[in-house]
Amino acid sequence: MTIKGFFMFMPTNELNINYMQRTIALAKKGGGFVHPNPLVGCVVVKNGEVIAEGYHEHYGGFHAERNALNACTTDPKGATLYVTLEPCCHEGKTPPCTDIIIEKGIRKVVVGILDSNPIVSGKGVKKLQDAGIEVVTGIEENSIKELNKVFLKFIKTRQPYVLMKYAMTMDGKIASCSGDSKWITCEASRQVVHTLRSEMMGIVVGRGTVAADDPMLNCRLDGQPHQPIRIVIDGKASLSPASRLAQTAKEYHTIVAHTDAAKPERLNALQEKGVETVCCLAKDGRVDICDFINRMGAQGIDSLLLEGGASLNASFLEAGCVDEVYAFIAPKIIGGSGAPSPVSGKGFQMMSEAIALEHLSVENTGCDLLMKGKIPCLQES
């Protein structure tokens, strides 16, 4: 059975960029479920028609190539296989993808990007070429690198990709003078935030946000979305056992990152509720953000969404631990000299010292604007 109607026909000896774009769309379906693995999609094409497709669906499950080839109802011998990431050639939780590609008689493999994982990194391509399979690489490379920005950082540094998100009014306020912040943005923007929660492995707030809002920090999209690990940076482990985070810790994985200033009885009370407690080094009486990042990476947490307040944002920026910023801007003006802005801390004395973001984009989310930008010193080459 063939999958028709999605692609324009092109001669089989030519590359059709639409096939690779389809692999990207398929790969996105694994968002939130494959951490810390990459997002990978695959399409198998024979005689100008798609005969199968697949994607990496969940961590520990078959990779995209094996899912696609196992789904073939037409003999794939002589077909072309499009895949976002270089096929693996090692035995891990699943068998090597190169083996089934060779076994099924695939004629050509079109690869989006090479795998940065040192146990693959070009070896998969070489194994296919040694088997007489033609390999083409570097198709839709920039789009696939953006798709797998989390994986590409984590596999190289073993540190999570950090996305700082905040919502503010047009005059730069994240709450009123009274502390009221519900709601700055519209429902469409809040849906985007829940999508982010479903895609990132962990969500981070500070103790101030928890004290003010008593949040749940779960993903409330329809269906059964990935639920992020909820993480509170709280030097003295002051999170109340009666808080909603603590009360639901056995349902949603919850971590309190503290220092050795936390009293044992407070840690015991949280642990009894199911909260995982992680002791970090202290810096200026607070959790050392760099040490926190390393400890999260050591646990295999590959991505963090910052949803804290101005103090938390400042601490991550000052530590040089933010990769990307999402700023939701609502068409509202609230004023007030005491109303908080998205980033506090010491700040810079000179405008020339300001952090300049790159790769900027702006889009509408309902009646709001979403501005995205990356911090250049942390971007992967």
mmCIF file of N, CA and C in Angstrom, residues 91-203:
data_model
loop_
_atom_site.group_PDB
_atom_site.id
_atom_site.type_symbol
_atom_site.label_atom_id
_atom_site.label_comp_id
_atom_site.label_asym_id
_atom_site.label_seq_id
_atom_site.Cartn_x
_atom_site.Cartn_y
_atom_site.Cartn_z
ATOM 1 N N GLU A 91 24.931 -1.242 18.668
ATOM 2 C CA GLU A 91 23.892 -1.925 19.431
ATOM 3 C C GLU A 91 23.631 -1.136 20.706
ATOM 4 N N GLY A 92 22.434 -0.614 20.845
ATOM 5 C CA GLY A 92 22.063 0.106 22.054
ATOM 6 C C GLY A 92 20.839 -0.548 22.662
ATOM 7 N N LYS A 93 19.823 0.256 22.977
ATOM 8 C CA LYS A 93 18.561 -0.316 23.449
ATOM 9 C C LYS A 93 17.836 -1.036 22.321
ATOM 10 N N THR A 94 18.196 -0.688 21.068
ATOM 11 C CA THR A 94 17.625 -1.338 19.891
ATOM 12 C C THR A 94 18.761 -1.709 18.944
ATOM 13 N N PRO A 95 18.501 -2.611 17.982
ATOM 14 C CA PRO A 95 19.564 -3.011 17.045
ATOM 15 C C PRO A 95 19.974 -1.858 16.132
ATOM 16 N N PRO A 96 21.149 -1.958 15.505
ATOM 17 C CA PRO A 96 21.610 -0.896 14.603
ATOM 18 C C PRO A 96 20.664 -0.710 13.416
ATOM 19 N N CYS A 97 20.386 0.552 13.089
ATOM 20 C CA CYS A 97 19.509 0.834 11.948
ATOM 21 C C CYS A 97 20.204 0.527 10.625
ATOM 22 N N THR A 98 21.543 0.645 10.595
ATOM 23 C CA THR A 98 22.267 0.333 9.365
ATOM 24 C C THR A 98 22.028 -1.112 8.950
ATOM 25 N N ASP A 99 21.887 -2.006 9.926
ATOM 26 C CA ASP A 99 21.727 -3.420 9.603
ATOM 27 C C ASP A 99 20.447 -3.685 8.830
ATOM 28 N N ILE A 100 19.328 -3.107 9.277
ATOM 29 C CA ILE A 100 18.061 -3.373 8.594
ATOM 30 C C ILE A 100 18.007 -2.664 7.240
ATOM 31 N N ILE A 101 18.686 -1.517 7.123
ATOM 32 C CA ILE A 101 18.747 -0.812 5.833
ATOM 33 C C ILE A 101 19.471 -1.676 4.808
ATOM 34 N N ILE A 102 20.586 -2.267 5.220
ATOM 35 C CA ILE A 102 21.353 -3.145 4.327
ATOM 36 C C ILE A 102 20.555 -4.414 4.031
ATOM 37 N N GLU A 103 19.968 -4.991 5.054
ATOM 38 C CA GLU A 103 19.200 -6.236 4.919
ATOM 39 C C GLU A 103 18.040 -6.089 3.945
ATOM 40 N N LYS A 104 17.373 -4.940 3.952
ATOM 41 C CA LYS A 104 16.192 -4.726 3.106
ATOM 42 C C LYS A 104 16.549 -4.322 1.677
ATOM 43 N N GLY A 105 17.829 -4.145 1.380
ATOM 44 C CA GLY A 105 18.244 -3.847 0.010
ATOM 45 C C GLY A 105 17.988 -2.419 -0.427
ATOM 46 N N ILE A 106 18.027 -1.465 0.503
ATOM 47 C CA ILE A 106 17.852 -0.053 0.150
ATOM 48 C C ILE A 106 18.985 0.376 -0.774
ATOM 49 N N ARG A 107 18.631 1.098 -1.830
ATOM 50 C CA ARG A 107 19.625 1.510 -2.842
ATOM 51 C C ARG A 107 20.327 2.808 -2.470
ATOM 52 N N LYS A 108 19.566 3.764 -1.928
ATOM 53 C CA LYS A 108 20.125 5.087 -1.615
ATOM 54 C C LYS A 108 19.570 5.552 -0.277
ATOM 55 N N VAL A 109 20.412 6.214 0.511
ATOM 56 C CA VAL A 109 19.987 6.796 1.779
ATOM 57 C C VAL A 109 20.303 8.289 1.748
ATOM 58 N N VAL A 110 19.289 9.102 1.997
ATOM 59 C CA VAL A 110 19.441 10.557 2.032
ATOM 60 C C VAL A 110 19.353 10.992 3.489
ATOM 61 N N VAL A 111 20.435 11.564 3.993
ATOM 62 C CA VAL A 111 20.569 11.904 5.409
ATOM 63 C C VAL A 111 20.537 13.416 5.587
ATOM 64 N N GLY A 112 19.733 13.880 6.538
ATOM 65 C CA GLY A 112 19.673 15.311 6.809
ATOM 66 C C GLY A 112 20.971 15.821 7.414
ATOM 67 N N ILE A 113 21.324 15.306 8.600
ATOM 68 C CA ILE A 113 22.568 15.699 9.261
ATOM 69 C C ILE A 113 23.261 14.462 9.819
ATOM 70 N N LEU A 114 24.580 14.563 9.973
ATOM 71 C CA LEU A 114 25.340 13.508 10.615
ATOM 72 C C LEU A 114 25.067 13.530 12.112
ATOM 73 N N ASP A 115 25.204 12.385 12.744
ATOM 74 C CA ASP A 115 24.965 12.256 14.179
ATOM 75 C C ASP A 115 26.180 12.753 14.947
ATOM 76 N N SER A 116 25.965 13.694 15.879
ATOM 77 C CA SER A 116 27.066 14.222 16.688
ATOM 78 C C SER A 116 27.523 13.265 17.773
ATOM 79 N N ASN A 117 26.736 12.220 18.009
ATOM 80 C CA ASN A 117 27.129 11.220 19.003
ATOM 81 C C ASN A 117 28.423 10.559 18.542
ATOM 82 N N PRO A 118 29.498 10.633 19.334
ATOM 83 C CA PRO A 118 30.794 10.101 18.884
ATOM 84 C C PRO A 118 30.790 8.617 18.566
ATOM 85 N N ILE A 119 29.834 7.850 19.099
ATOM 86 C CA ILE A 119 29.823 6.430 18.765
ATOM 87 C C ILE A 119 29.181 6.173 17.398
ATOM 88 N N VAL A 120 28.615 7.216 16.798
ATOM 89 C CA VAL A 120 28.080 7.119 15.430
ATOM 90 C C VAL A 120 28.915 8.021 14.522
ATOM 91 N N SER A 121 28.639 9.308 14.542
ATOM 92 C CA SER A 121 29.407 10.367 13.879
ATOM 93 C C SER A 121 30.188 9.934 12.640
ATOM 94 N N GLY A 122 29.487 9.662 11.561
ATOM 95 C CA GLY A 122 30.116 9.299 10.295
ATOM 96 C C GLY A 122 30.279 7.804 10.093
ATOM 97 N N LYS A 123 30.247 7.057 11.184
ATOM 98 C CA LYS A 123 30.442 5.604 11.078
ATOM 99 C C LYS A 123 29.236 4.924 10.443
ATOM 100 N N GLY A 124 28.045 5.477 10.699
ATOM 101 C CA GLY A 124 26.850 4.909 10.088
ATOM 102 C C GLY A 124 26.868 5.070 8.576
ATOM 103 N N VAL A 125 27.242 6.261 8.129
ATOM 104 C CA VAL A 125 27.346 6.526 6.690
ATOM 105 C C VAL A 125 28.371 5.598 6.054
ATOM 106 N N LYS A 126 29.529 5.452 6.697
ATOM 107 C CA LYS A 126 30.595 4.607 6.141
ATOM 108 C C LYS A 126 30.145 3.159 6.023
ATOM 109 N N LYS A 127 29.419 2.663 7.041
ATOM 110 C CA LYS A 127 28.952 1.280 6.995
ATOM 111 C C LYS A 127 28.002 1.065 5.822
ATOM 112 N N LEU A 128 27.146 2.037 5.569
ATOM 113 C CA LEU A 128 26.222 1.936 4.438
ATOM 114 C C LEU A 128 26.977 1.986 3.112
ATOM 115 N N GLN A 129 27.930 2.899 3.012
ATOM 116 C CA GLN A 129 28.717 3.005 1.789
ATOM 117 C C GLN A 129 29.534 1.743 1.530
ATOM 118 N N ASP A 130 30.088 1.176 2.600
ATOM 119 C CA ASP A 130 30.858 -0.059 2.449
ATOM 120 C C ASP A 130 29.992 -1.213 1.956
ATOM 121 N N ALA A 131 28.685 -1.108 2.208
ATOM 122 C CA ALA A 131 27.742 -2.131 1.746
ATOM 123 C C ALA A 131 27.241 -1.842 0.333
ATOM 124 N N GLY A 132 27.780 -0.797 -0.296
ATOM 125 C CA GLY A 132 27.400 -0.465 -1.665
ATOM 126 C C GLY A 132 26.192 0.436 -1.795
ATOM 127 N N ILE A 133 25.768 1.026 -0.703
ATOM 128 C CA ILE A 133 24.603 1.919 -0.726
ATOM 129 C C ILE A 133 25.062 3.348 -0.962
ATOM 130 N N GLU A 134 24.414 4.035 -1.891
ATOM 131 C CA GLU A 134 24.716 5.450 -2.133
ATOM 132 C C GLU A 134 24.167 6.287 -0.978
ATOM 133 N N VAL A 135 24.968 7.199 -0.463
ATOM 134 C CA VAL A 135 24.548 8.048 0.648
ATOM 135 C C VAL A 135 24.708 9.512 0.278
ATOM 136 N N VAL A 136 23.661 10.290 0.489
ATOM 137 C CA VAL A 136 23.684 11.738 0.274
ATOM 138 C C VAL A 136 23.425 12.399 1.627
ATOM 139 N N THR A 137 24.211 13.406 1.974
ATOM 140 C CA THR A 137 24.048 14.055 3.286
ATOM 141 C C THR A 137 23.847 15.563 3.123
ATOM 142 N N GLY A 138 23.404 16.193 4.215
ATOM 143 C CA GLY A 138 23.292 17.649 4.253
ATOM 144 C C GLY A 138 22.049 18.207 3.592
ATOM 145 N N ILE A 139 20.943 17.489 3.651
ATOM 146 C CA ILE A 139 19.680 17.945 3.057
ATOM 147 C C ILE A 139 18.791 18.542 4.148
ATOM 148 N N GLU A 140 18.347 19.792 3.956
ATOM 149 C CA GLU A 140 17.547 20.510 4.960
ATOM 150 C C GLU A 140 18.296 20.573 6.296
ATOM 151 N N GLU A 141 19.601 20.780 6.212
ATOM 152 C CA GLU A 141 20.472 20.703 7.378
ATOM 153 C C GLU A 141 20.104 21.709 8.466
ATOM 154 N N ASN A 142 19.877 22.961 8.082
ATOM 155 C CA ASN A 142 19.579 23.992 9.088
ATOM 156 C C ASN A 142 18.283 23.714 9.828
ATOM 157 N N SER A 143 17.263 23.279 9.104
ATOM 158 C CA SER A 143 15.975 22.975 9.737
ATOM 159 C C SER A 143 16.097 21.814 10.714
ATOM 160 N N ILE A 144 16.901 20.825 10.357
ATOM 161 C CA ILE A 144 17.038 19.648 11.215
ATOM 162 C C ILE A 144 17.899 19.966 12.433
ATOM 163 N N LYS A 145 18.886 20.839 12.273
ATOM 164 C CA LYS A 145 19.670 21.268 13.438
ATOM 165 C C LYS A 145 18.792 22.035 14.424
ATOM 166 N N GLU A 146 17.897 22.850 13.905
ATOM 167 C CA GLU A 146 16.972 23.576 14.782
ATOM 168 C C GLU A 146 16.025 22.588 15.474
ATOM 169 N N LEU A 147 15.543 21.627 14.729
ATOM 170 C CA LEU A 147 14.664 20.597 15.286
ATOM 171 C C LEU A 147 15.342 19.872 16.445
ATOM 172 N N ASN A 148 16.637 19.601 16.295
ATOM 173 C CA ASN A 148 17.364 18.814 17.290
ATOM 174 C C ASN A 148 18.383 19.642 18.068
ATOM 175 N N LYS A 149 18.063 20.910 18.319
ATOM 176 C CA LYS A 149 18.985 21.776 19.057
ATOM 177 C C LYS A 149 19.250 21.249 20.461
ATOM 178 N N VAL A 150 18.247 20.658 21.084
ATOM 179 C CA VAL A 150 18.425 20.102 22.429
ATOM 180 C C VAL A 150 19.426 18.949 22.397
ATOM 181 N N PHE A 151 19.193 17.989 21.506
ATOM 182 C CA PHE A 151 20.076 16.826 21.396
ATOM 183 C C PHE A 151 21.497 17.238 21.037
ATOM 184 N N LEU A 152 21.637 18.159 20.088
ATOM 185 C CA LEU A 152 22.969 18.542 19.615
ATOM 186 C C LEU A 152 23.793 19.197 20.718
ATOM 187 N N LYS A 153 23.140 19.954 21.610
ATOM 188 C CA LYS A 153 23.882 20.516 22.740
ATOM 189 C C LYS A 153 24.194 19.445 23.776
ATOM 190 N N PHE A 154 23.183 18.652 24.109
ATOM 191 C CA PHE A 154 23.346 17.697 25.206
ATOM 192 C C PHE A 154 24.377 16.624 24.885
ATOM 193 N N ILE A 155 24.391 16.134 23.650
ATOM 194 C CA ILE A 155 25.317 15.065 23.294
ATOM 195 C C ILE A 155 26.762 15.555 23.307
ATOM 196 N N LYS A 156 26.946 16.856 23.121
ATOM 197 C CA LYS A 156 28.294 17.430 23.094
ATOM 198 C C LYS A 156 28.761 17.875 24.470
ATOM 199 N N THR A 157 27.860 18.455 25.276
ATOM 200 C CA THR A 157 28.267 19.071 26.545
ATOM 201 C C THR A 157 27.779 18.324 27.778
ATOM 202 N N ARG A 158 26.789 17.441 27.602
ATOM 203 C CA ARG A 158 26.105 16.764 28.722
ATOM 204 C C ARG A 158 25.428 17.772 29.642
ATOM 205 N N GLN A 159 25.091 18.921 29.096
ATOM 206 C CA GLN A 159 24.351 19.940 29.837
ATOM 207 C C GLN A 159 23.020 20.198 29.142
ATOM 208 N N PRO A 160 21.969 20.458 29.904
ATOM 209 C CA PRO A 160 20.664 20.693 29.289
ATOM 210 C C PRO A 160 20.598 22.000 28.506
ATOM 211 N N TYR A 161 19.775 21.983 27.481
ATOM 212 C CA TYR A 161 19.441 23.185 26.720
ATOM 213 C C TYR A 161 18.449 23.983 27.561
ATOM 214 N N VAL A 162 18.725 25.262 27.767
ATOM 215 C CA VAL A 162 17.899 26.079 28.661
ATOM 216 C C VAL A 162 17.150 27.139 27.863
ATOM 217 N N LEU A 163 15.824 27.097 27.952
ATOM 218 C CA LEU A 163 14.968 28.063 27.276
ATOM 219 C C LEU A 163 14.289 28.925 28.344
ATOM 220 N N MET A 164 14.559 30.209 28.312
ATOM 221 C CA MET A 164 13.948 31.141 29.256
ATOM 222 C C MET A 164 12.689 31.729 28.628
ATOM 223 N N LYS A 165 11.554 31.541 29.315
ATOM 224 C CA LYS A 165 10.274 32.016 28.803
ATOM 225 C C LYS A 165 9.667 32.994 29.792
ATOM 226 N N TYR A 166 9.141 34.096 29.282
ATOM 227 C CA TYR A 166 8.389 34.997 30.156
ATOM 228 C C TYR A 166 7.330 35.729 29.343
ATOM 229 N N ALA A 167 6.328 36.244 30.057
ATOM 230 C CA ALA A 167 5.265 37.035 29.445
ATOM 231 C C ALA A 167 5.286 38.414 30.068
ATOM 232 N N MET A 168 5.163 39.448 29.235
ATOM 233 C CA MET A 168 5.188 40.805 29.766
ATOM 234 C C MET A 168 4.246 41.711 28.974
ATOM 235 N N THR A 169 3.909 42.824 29.581
ATOM 236 C CA THR A 169 3.117 43.844 28.906
ATOM 237 C C THR A 169 4.014 44.639 27.965
ATOM 238 N N MET A 170 3.422 45.513 27.179
ATOM 239 C CA MET A 170 4.216 46.318 26.249
ATOM 240 C C MET A 170 5.155 47.281 26.965
ATOM 241 N N ASP A 171 4.861 47.592 28.221
ATOM 242 C CA ASP A 171 5.769 48.444 28.985
ATOM 243 C C ASP A 171 6.710 47.617 29.873
ATOM 244 N N GLY A 172 6.840 46.322 29.548
ATOM 245 C CA GLY A 172 7.870 45.511 30.162
ATOM 246 C C GLY A 172 7.605 45.039 31.571
ATOM 247 N N LYS A 173 6.345 44.801 31.930
ATOM 248 C CA LYS A 173 6.014 44.345 33.280
ATOM 249 C C LYS A 173 5.516 42.894 33.241
ATOM 250 N N ILE A 174 5.975 42.085 34.207
ATOM 251 C CA ILE A 174 5.518 40.700 34.289
ATOM 252 C C ILE A 174 4.441 40.515 35.357
ATOM 253 N N ALA A 175 4.141 41.575 36.059
ATOM 254 C CA ALA A 175 3.059 41.579 37.058
ATOM 255 C C ALA A 175 2.784 43.024 37.434
ATOM 256 N N SER A 176 1.663 43.247 38.101
ATOM 257 C CA SER A 176 1.344 44.594 38.579
ATOM 258 C C SER A 176 2.098 44.875 39.876
ATOM 259 N N CYS A 177 1.965 46.085 40.393
ATOM 260 C CA CYS A 177 2.591 46.436 41.675
ATOM 261 C C CYS A 177 2.099 45.548 42.811
ATOM 262 N N SER A 178 0.872 45.047 42.692
ATOM 263 C CA SER A 178 0.308 44.194 43.735
ATOM 264 C C SER A 178 0.755 42.744 43.595
ATOM 265 N N GLY A 179 1.422 42.435 42.484
ATOM 266 C CA GLY A 179 1.857 41.066 42.238
ATOM 267 C C GLY A 179 0.925 40.275 41.353
ATOM 268 N N ASP A 180 -0.202 40.851 40.942
ATOM 269 C CA ASP A 180 -1.163 40.146 40.088
ATOM 270 C C ASP A 180 -0.584 39.959 38.687
ATOM 271 N N SER A 181 -0.679 38.727 38.175
ATOM 272 C CA SER A 181 -0.144 38.458 36.834
ATOM 273 C C SER A 181 -1.079 37.589 36.000
ATOM 274 N N LYS A 182 -2.294 37.359 36.438
ATOM 275 C CA LYS A 182 -3.238 36.510 35.715
ATOM 276 C C LYS A 182 -4.362 37.345 35.109
ATOM 277 N N TRP A 183 -4.451 37.380 33.772
ATOM 278 C CA TRP A 183 -3.434 36.833 32.891
ATOM 279 C C TRP A 183 -2.873 37.964 32.055
ATOM 280 N N ILE A 184 -1.561 37.967 31.846
ATOM 281 C CA ILE A 184 -0.940 38.968 30.977
ATOM 282 C C ILE A 184 -1.246 38.647 29.528
ATOM 283 N N THR A 185 -1.060 37.379 29.147
ATOM 284 C CA THR A 185 -1.221 36.990 27.744
ATOM 285 C C THR A 185 -2.562 36.308 27.507
ATOM 286 N N CYS A 186 -2.866 36.099 26.227
ATOM 287 C CA CYS A 186 -4.145 35.503 25.838
ATOM 288 C C CYS A 186 -4.067 33.980 25.876
ATOM 289 N N GLU A 187 -5.192 33.343 25.666
ATOM 290 C CA GLU A 187 -5.281 31.885 25.715
ATOM 291 C C GLU A 187 -4.378 31.223 24.682
ATOM 292 N N ALA A 188 -4.270 31.813 23.486
ATOM 293 C CA ALA A 188 -3.424 31.223 22.444
ATOM 294 C C ALA A 188 -1.968 31.164 22.885
ATOM 295 N N SER A 189 -1.492 32.203 23.550
ATOM 296 C CA SER A 189 -0.117 32.208 24.052
ATOM 297 C C SER A 189 0.068 31.157 25.134
ATOM 298 N N ARG A 190 -0.929 31.006 25.980
ATOM 299 C CA ARG A 190 -0.819 30.014 27.053
ATOM 300 C C ARG A 190 -0.813 28.595 26.500
ATOM 301 N N GLN A 191 -1.497 28.389 25.387
ATOM 302 C CA GLN A 191 -1.445 27.078 24.737
ATOM 303 C C GLN A 191 -0.044 26.793 24.196
ATOM 304 N N VAL A 192 0.612 27.823 23.661
ATOM 305 C CA VAL A 192 1.997 27.659 23.194
ATOM 306 C C VAL A 192 2.895 27.252 24.358
ATOM 307 N N VAL A 193 2.682 27.868 25.516
ATOM 308 C CA VAL A 193 3.486 27.540 26.697
ATOM 309 C C VAL A 193 3.279 26.083 27.097
ATOM 310 N N HIS A 194 2.051 25.608 27.041
ATOM 311 C CA HIS A 194 1.811 24.209 27.384
ATOM 312 C C HIS A 194 2.450 23.271 26.365
ATOM 313 N N THR A 195 2.506 23.687 25.116
ATOM 314 C CA THR A 195 3.227 22.899 24.113
ATOM 315 C C THR A 195 4.710 22.840 24.457
ATOM 316 N N LEU A 196 5.271 23.969 24.879
ATOM 317 C CA LEU A 196 6.674 23.987 25.315
ATOM 318 C C LEU A 196 6.885 23.035 26.491
ATOM 319 N N ARG A 197 5.970 23.060 27.438
ATOM 320 C CA ARG A 197 6.080 22.161 28.589
ATOM 321 C C ARG A 197 6.084 20.701 28.141
ATOM 322 N N SER A 198 5.288 20.398 27.129
ATOM 323 C CA SER A 198 5.221 19.014 26.645
ATOM 324 C C SER A 198 6.491 18.607 25.917
ATOM 325 N N GLU A 199 7.245 19.575 25.400
ATOM 326 C CA GLU A 199 8.429 19.275 24.605
ATOM 327 C C GLU A 199 9.722 19.284 25.412
ATOM 328 N N MET A 200 9.754 20.036 26.497
ATOM 329 C CA MET A 200 10.969 20.140 27.304
ATOM 330 C C MET A 200 10.945 19.086 28.417
ATOM 331 N N MET A 201 12.125 18.666 28.838
ATOM 332 C CA MET A 201 12.186 17.581 29.817
ATOM 333 C C MET A 201 11.911 18.063 31.235
ATOM 334 N N GLY A 202 12.318 19.294 31.548
ATOM 335 C CA GLY A 202 12.095 19.825 32.881
ATOM 336 C C GLY A 202 11.616 21.258 32.842
ATOM 337 N N ILE A 203 10.886 21.658 33.874
ATOM 338 C CA ILE A 203 10.419 23.032 33.997
ATOM 339 C C ILE A 203 10.917 23.561 35.343
#
